[in-house]
PDB file of C-alpha atoms in Angstrom:
ATOM      1  CA  MET A 273      12.048  -0.665  -3.518  1.00 72.00           C
ATOM      2  CA  ALA A 274       8.758  -2.252  -4.504  1.00 79.00           C
ATOM      3  CA  HIS A 275       6.922   1.029  -3.999  1.00 79.00           C
ATOM      4  CA  LEU A 276       9.466   2.874  -6.164  1.00 78.00           C
ATOM      5  CA  ARG A 277       9.136   0.242  -8.883  1.00 82.00           C
ATOM      6  CA  GLU A 278       5.343   0.594  -8.795  1.00 80.00           C
ATOM      7  CA  TYR A 279       5.666   4.389  -8.969  1.00 78.00           C
ATOM      8  CA  TYR A 280       7.980   4.144 -11.982  1.00 78.00           C
ATOM      9  CA  TYR A 281       5.847   1.633 -13.904  1.00 81.00           C
ATOM     10  CA  ASN A 282       2.678   3.621 -13.192  1.00 79.00           C
ATOM     11  CA  GLY A 283       4.225   6.573 -15.021  1.00 79.00           C
ATOM     12  CA  GLY A 284       5.713   8.537 -12.124  1.00 78.00           C
ATOM     13  CA  ASP A 285       8.723  10.768 -12.766  1.00 78.00           C
ATOM     14  CA  MET A 286      11.616   9.784 -10.481  1.00 75.00           C
ATOM     15  CA  LEU A 287      13.344  13.169 -10.878  1.00 78.00           C
ATOM     16  CA  GLU A 288      10.270  15.013  -9.644  1.00 78.00           C
ATOM     17  CA  LEU A 289       9.955  12.560  -6.783  1.00 74.00           C
ATOM     18  CA  ALA A 290      13.522  13.369  -5.710  1.00 74.00           C
ATOM     19  CA  LYS A 291      13.025  17.144  -6.122  1.00 75.00           C
ATOM     20  CA  PHE A 292       9.853  17.408  -4.095  1.00 72.00           C
ATOM     21  CA  GLN A 293      10.577  15.130  -1.176  1.00 71.00           C
ATOM     22  CA  LYS A 294       8.725  16.133   1.921  1.00 71.00           C
ATOM     23  CA  LYS A 295      10.888  17.648   4.643  1.00 73.00           C
ATOM     24  CA  GLU A 296       9.840  16.703   8.123  1.00 74.00           C
ATOM     25  CA  MET A 297       9.030  19.791  10.155  1.00 72.00           C
ATOM     26  CA  PRO A 298       9.102  19.750  13.941  1.00 76.00           C
ATOM     27  CA  MET A 299       5.719  20.261  15.583  1.00 73.00           C
ATOM     28  CA  ALA A 300       5.072  23.566  17.299  1.00 73.00           C
ATOM     29  CA  ALA A 301       4.696  23.602  21.055  1.00 72.00           C
ATOM     30  CA  GLY A 302       1.100  22.878  22.038  1.00 70.00           C
ATOM     31  CA  ALA A 303       0.139  21.598  18.586  1.00 71.00           C
ATOM     32  CA  GLU A 304      -1.869  18.399  18.409  1.00 72.00           C
ATOM     33  CA  GLU A 305      -2.005  15.813  15.673  1.00 74.00           C
ATOM     34  CA  VAL A 306      -5.228  15.683  13.688  1.00 75.00           C
ATOM     35  CA  VAL A 307      -6.949  12.318  14.055  1.00 75.00           C
ATOM     36  CA  LEU A 308      -9.233  11.446  11.150  1.00 79.00           C
ATOM     37  CA  SER A 309     -11.805   8.700  10.992  1.00 85.00           C
ATOM     38  CA  ALA A 310     -11.259   5.765   8.676  1.00 85.00           C
ATOM     39  CA  GLN A 311     -14.195   6.843   6.504  1.00 88.00           C
ATOM     40  CA  ALA A 312     -12.749  10.357   6.098  1.00 85.00           C
ATOM     41  CA  MET A 313      -9.337   8.979   5.154  1.00 83.00           C
ATOM     42  CA  LEU A 314     -10.776   6.553   2.581  1.00 83.00           C
ATOM     43  CA  SER A 315     -12.964   9.194   0.949  1.00 84.00           C
ATOM     44  CA  SER A 316     -10.027  11.604   0.789  1.00 81.00           C
ATOM     45  CA  GLU A 317      -7.836   8.953  -0.851  1.00 79.00           C
ATOM     46  CA  ARG A 318     -10.537   8.116  -3.402  1.00 78.00           C
ATOM     47  CA  ASN A 319     -10.979  11.789  -4.313  1.00 77.00           C
ATOM     48  CA  ASN A 320      -7.242  12.455  -4.620  1.00 73.00           C
ATOM     49  CA  ARG A 321      -6.634   9.282  -6.606  1.00 70.00           C
ATOM     50  CA  SER A 322      -9.333  10.013  -9.168  1.00 62.00           C
ATOM     51  CA  LYS A 323      -8.109  13.584  -9.702  1.00 59.00           C
ATOM     52  CA  THR A 324      -4.378  12.939  -9.981  1.00 55.00           C
ATOM     53  CA  LEU A 325      -4.068   9.518 -11.586  1.00 57.00           C
ATOM     54  CA  GLN A 326      -6.241   8.052 -14.287  1.00 54.00           C
ATOM     55  CA  GLU A 327      -4.837   4.538 -14.015  1.00 55.00           C
ATOM     56  CA  TYR A 328      -3.884   4.178 -10.371  1.00 54.00           C
ATOM     57  CA  GLY A 329      -2.179   0.952  -9.417  1.00 57.00           C
ATOM     58  CA  LYS A 330      -1.934  -0.570 -12.868  1.00 59.00           C
ATOM     59  CA  TYR A 331       1.181  -2.411 -11.746  1.00 61.00           C
ATOM     60  CA  ALA A 332       1.465  -3.808  -8.238  1.00 59.00           C
ATOM     61  CA  GLU A 333       3.727  -6.127  -6.339  1.00 61.00           C
ATOM     62  CA  ILE A 334       2.034  -9.421  -5.548  1.00 66.00           C
ATOM     63  CA  MET A 335       3.231 -12.005  -3.050  1.00 69.00           C
ATOM     64  CA  ARG A 336       3.192 -15.494  -4.483  1.00 73.00           C
ATOM     65  CA  SER A 337       3.992 -18.626  -2.576  1.00 78.00           C
ATOM     66  CA  THR A 338       3.304 -22.324  -2.730  1.00 85.00           C
ATOM     67  CA  ILE A 339       3.591 -25.165  -0.268  1.00 87.00           C
ATOM     68  CA  SER A 340       4.615 -28.718  -0.956  1.00 90.00           C
ATOM     69  CA  VAL A 341       2.024 -31.398  -1.683  1.00 91.00           C
ATOM     70  CA  GLN A 342       2.965 -33.243   1.500  1.00 92.00           C
ATOM     71  CA  SER A 343       2.479 -30.110   3.636  1.00 90.00           C
ATOM     72  CA  ASN A 344      -0.792 -29.396   1.869  1.00 88.00           C
ATOM     73  CA  LYS A 345      -2.103 -32.914   2.607  1.00 89.00           C
ATOM     74  CA  ARG A 346      -1.041 -32.653   6.257  1.00 88.00           C
ATOM     75  CA  LEU A 347      -2.765 -29.281   6.605  1.00 87.00           C
ATOM     76  CA  MET A 348      -5.977 -30.530   4.989  1.00 87.00           C
ATOM     77  CA  PHE A 349      -5.955 -33.606   7.260  1.00 86.00           C
ATOM     78  CA  GLN A 350      -5.621 -31.378  10.335  1.00 86.00           C
ATOM     79  CA  LEU A 351      -8.355 -29.023   9.157  1.00 85.00           C
ATOM     80  CA  MET A 352     -10.784 -31.821   8.308  1.00 84.00           C
ATOM     81  CA  GLY A 353     -10.224 -33.374  11.718  1.00 77.00           C
ATOM     82  CA  LYS A 354     -11.265 -30.111  13.428  1.00 67.00           C
ATOM     83  CA  LEU A 355     -14.354 -29.457  11.337  1.00 54.00           C
TER      84      LEU A 355
END
């Protein structure tokens, strides 16, 4: 749901998303999956992102959490003892 919310707030059209969903095709016999390097994948993503979206990721889901003061003090005491 978070990804859909991001898509909507970044200006994506939900109707087009539903129309053009990718259908999973079975692999042909003897076909192998293409394995790309991390550098090739990152450069491809950067190129596609800059061409298709001007403001990519304007809205994003962020995890926020806090711990109690007592837990924080206990953690700092344990860390200082090990340093």
